[in-house]
CSV table of C-alpha atoms in Angstrom, one decimal:
chain,number,residue,atom,x,y,z
A,4,MET,CA,147.9,112.8,-272.3
A,5,LYS,CA,150.1,110.3,-273.4
A,6,VAL,CA,154.0,110.0,-274.8
A,7,ILE,CA,153.4,109.0,-278.7
A,8,HIS,CA,156.9,108.6,-279.6
A,9,ARG,CA,160.6,108.5,-276.8
A,10,SER,CA,163.8,108.1,-278.1
A,11,GLU,CA,167.4,109.3,-277.2
A,12,THR,CA,166.9,112.2,-279.5
A,13,MET,CA,163.2,113.0,-279.8
A,14,LEU,CA,160.4,112.8,-276.9
A,15,VAL,CA,156.5,113.2,-278.3
A,16,LEU,CA,153.4,114.2,-276.1
A,17,GLU,CA,150.2,114.8,-277.0
A,18,ASP,CA,146.9,115.3,-275.1
A,19,ARG,CA,143.5,114.5,-277.7
A,20,PRO,CA,140.9,115.1,-275.5
A,21,TRP,CA,138.4,112.9,-277.4
A,22,LEU,CA,136.1,112.3,-274.0
A,23,LEU,CA,135.6,116.0,-274.2
A,24,GLY,CA,134.1,116.3,-277.8
A,25,ILE,CA,132.5,112.8,-277.7
A,26,CYS,CA,130.1,114.2,-274.9
A,27,LEU,CA,129.8,117.5,-276.1
A,28,ILE,CA,128.7,116.2,-279.3
A,29,GLY,CA,126.2,113.9,-277.6
A,30,MET,CA,124.8,116.8,-275.6
A,31,ALA,CA,124.3,118.8,-278.8
A,32,LEU,CA,122.7,115.8,-280.3
A,33,ALA,CA,120.4,115.0,-277.6
A,34,PHE,CA,119.5,118.8,-278.1
A,35,VAL,CA,118.7,118.2,-281.3
A,36,PHE,CA,116.5,115.2,-281.3
A,37,GLY,CA,114.7,116.6,-278.4
A,38,GLY,CA,113.8,119.8,-280.6
A,39,MET,CA,113.2,117.2,-282.8
A,40,ALA,CA,110.7,115.7,-281.4
A,41,MET,CA,108.9,119.2,-280.0
A,42,ILE,CA,108.6,119.9,-283.8
A,43,GLY,CA,107.1,116.3,-284.4
A,44,GLU,CA,104.4,116.8,-281.4
A,45,GLY,CA,103.6,119.9,-282.9
A,46,ARG,CA,105.8,123.1,-280.9
A,47,ALA,CA,107.2,123.8,-283.7
A,48,LEU,CA,108.4,127.1,-282.9
A,49,GLY,CA,109.5,125.8,-279.1
A,50,GLY,CA,111.2,122.9,-280.6
A,51,ALA,CA,113.3,124.6,-283.2
A,52,PHE,CA,114.5,127.6,-280.8
A,53,PHE,CA,115.4,123.9,-278.2
A,54,ALA,CA,117.3,122.0,-281.4
A,55,ALA,CA,118.8,125.4,-282.5
A,56,PHE,CA,120.1,127.0,-279.5
A,57,GLY,CA,120.3,123.7,-277.1
A,58,GLY,CA,122.1,121.8,-279.8
A,59,GLY,CA,124.4,125.1,-281.1
A,60,VAL,CA,126.0,126.0,-277.6
A,61,PRO,CA,127.7,122.2,-276.9
A,62,ILE,CA,128.8,122.7,-280.6
A,63,LEU,CA,130.3,126.3,-280.0
A,64,ILE,CA,132.1,125.5,-277.0
A,65,ALA,CA,133.6,122.4,-278.5
A,66,ALA,CA,134.7,124.9,-281.7
A,67,LEU,CA,136.3,127.0,-278.7
A,68,MET,CA,137.6,124.5,-276.3
A,69,VAL,CA,138.7,120.7,-277.7
A,70,ARG,CA,141.7,121.2,-279.4
A,71,ARG,CA,145.1,118.6,-280.0
A,72,VAL,CA,147.7,119.5,-277.9
A,73,ARG,CA,151.8,117.9,-279.3
A,74,LEU,CA,154.6,118.9,-277.6
A,75,THR,CA,157.9,117.8,-279.4
A,76,LEU,CA,161.3,117.6,-277.7
A,77,ASP,CA,163.8,117.3,-280.4
A,78,ARG,CA,167.8,117.0,-279.4
A,79,SER,CA,168.5,117.2,-283.1
A,80,THR,CA,166.8,120.3,-284.1
A,81,GLY,CA,167.5,122.0,-280.9
A,82,LEU,CA,163.8,122.7,-280.5
A,83,LEU,CA,161.2,122.3,-277.9
A,84,THR,CA,158.0,122.8,-280.2
A,85,ARG,CA,154.4,123.0,-278.9
A,86,THR,CA,151.3,122.4,-281.5
A,87,MET,CA,147.7,123.3,-281.2
A,88,ARG,CA,145.2,122.0,-283.9
A,89,SER,CA,141.2,122.8,-283.3
A,90,VAL,CA,138.5,123.1,-285.8
A,91,ARG,CA,139.5,126.8,-285.4
A,92,GLY,CA,143.1,126.3,-286.9
A,93,PHE,CA,146.5,125.6,-286.5
A,94,SER,CA,149.1,127.4,-283.9
A,95,ALA,CA,153.0,126.4,-282.5
A,96,GLU,CA,155.3,128.2,-280.6
A,97,SER,CA,159.3,127.0,-280.7
A,98,HIS,CA,161.7,127.6,-277.7
A,99,ALA,CA,165.3,126.4,-278.0
A,100,LEU,CA,165.5,123.4,-275.8
A,101,ASP,CA,168.3,124.3,-274.3
A,102,ARG,CA,166.1,126.5,-272.6
A,103,LEU,CA,164.1,123.9,-271.0
A,104,THR,CA,165.0,123.4,-267.2
A,105,LYS,CA,162.4,121.1,-266.0
A,106,ALA,CA,158.7,120.0,-266.5
A,107,SER,CA,156.2,120.2,-263.0
A,108,VAL,CA,153.0,119.6,-262.2
A,109,SER,CA,150.8,122.8,-261.7
A,110,VAL,CA,147.4,122.2,-259.0
A,111,ASN,CA,144.5,124.0,-259.6
A,112,TYR,CA,142.6,124.2,-255.9
A,113,ASP,CA,139.0,124.3,-255.5
A,114,SER,CA,136.3,123.2,-253.7
A,115,ASP,CA,135.3,120.1,-255.7
A,116,GLY,CA,138.7,119.2,-255.6
A,117,ASN,CA,142.3,119.4,-256.7
A,118,THR,CA,142.9,119.6,-260.8
A,119,TYR,CA,146.6,119.3,-262.5
A,120,ARG,CA,148.3,120.1,-265.2
A,121,THR,CA,151.9,119.7,-266.9
A,122,GLU,CA,154.1,123.0,-267.0
A,123,LEU,CA,157.3,123.6,-268.6
A,124,HIS,CA,159.9,125.6,-267.4
A,125,LEU,CA,162.5,127.5,-269.6
A,126,ALA,CA,165.2,129.8,-268.8
A,127,ASP,CA,166.9,132.9,-269.9
A,128,PRO,CA,164.3,134.3,-269.4
A,129,ASP,CA,162.2,132.8,-267.1
A,130,GLU,CA,159.4,131.7,-268.2
A,131,THR,CA,156.5,128.9,-267.7
A,132,VAL,CA,154.8,126.9,-270.5
A,133,PRO,CA,151.7,124.8,-270.2
A,134,PHE,CA,151.1,121.9,-272.2
A,135,THR,CA,147.6,122.5,-271.8
A,136,SER,CA,145.5,125.3,-271.4
A,137,TYR,CA,143.4,123.3,-269.1
A,138,TYR,CA,143.3,121.5,-265.8
A,139,THR,CA,142.6,118.1,-265.5
A,140,SER,CA,141.9,115.5,-262.6
A,141,GLY,CA,143.8,112.4,-262.5
A,142,ARG,CA,147.3,111.6,-262.8
A,143,ARG,CA,148.1,111.8,-266.3
A,144,PRO,CA,149.4,115.7,-265.9
A,145,GLU,CA,152.1,114.0,-263.2
A,146,ALA,CA,153.1,111.2,-265.8
A,147,MET,CA,154.1,113.7,-268.7
A,148,ALA,CA,155.7,115.9,-266.1
A,149,GLU,CA,158.1,112.7,-265.1
A,150,ALA,CA,158.4,111.5,-268.8
A,151,VAL,CA,160.0,115.1,-269.3
A,152,ASN,CA,162.4,115.2,-266.5
A,153,HIS,CA,163.8,111.5,-267.6
A,154,TRP,CA,164.1,112.6,-271.2
A,155,LEU,CA,166.1,115.5,-270.1
A,156,THR,CA,168.4,113.2,-267.8
A,157,THR,CA,168.6,110.9,-270.2
A,158,PRO,CA,172.3,110.7,-271.4
A,159,ARG,CA,172.7,111.2,-275.8
């Protein structure tokens, strides 16, 4: 998550989960190479099964979970636009910028520790729009909420 553009008229935030994508691809390759090693040792059926399912599951998870999210706040058009792109396609949703009242950080409490995500609060009607669909550790969600709130209070 990072701010990729900031001006008086526009704020653009983006989340590209590179680390998750790279880890899932690495996991898939490890299973495929393990399956190939098993095939090389003469265990063809077990190796093929290991490579196909062990390599296929991380790729399936990557296709379902990894997506680039971009949030654009544009005073010139008066729109708040959230776009999501993944291997499954592209989607976008827009809201009137004057509906945006603030950004906050939502906390998910778990026995393994707390995770966070940035959420946008809209008025008329009241609605909460998450920046990402998942929660993450670290301070990036708080930094994104602060960037949005600072931009909203900056005079035009």
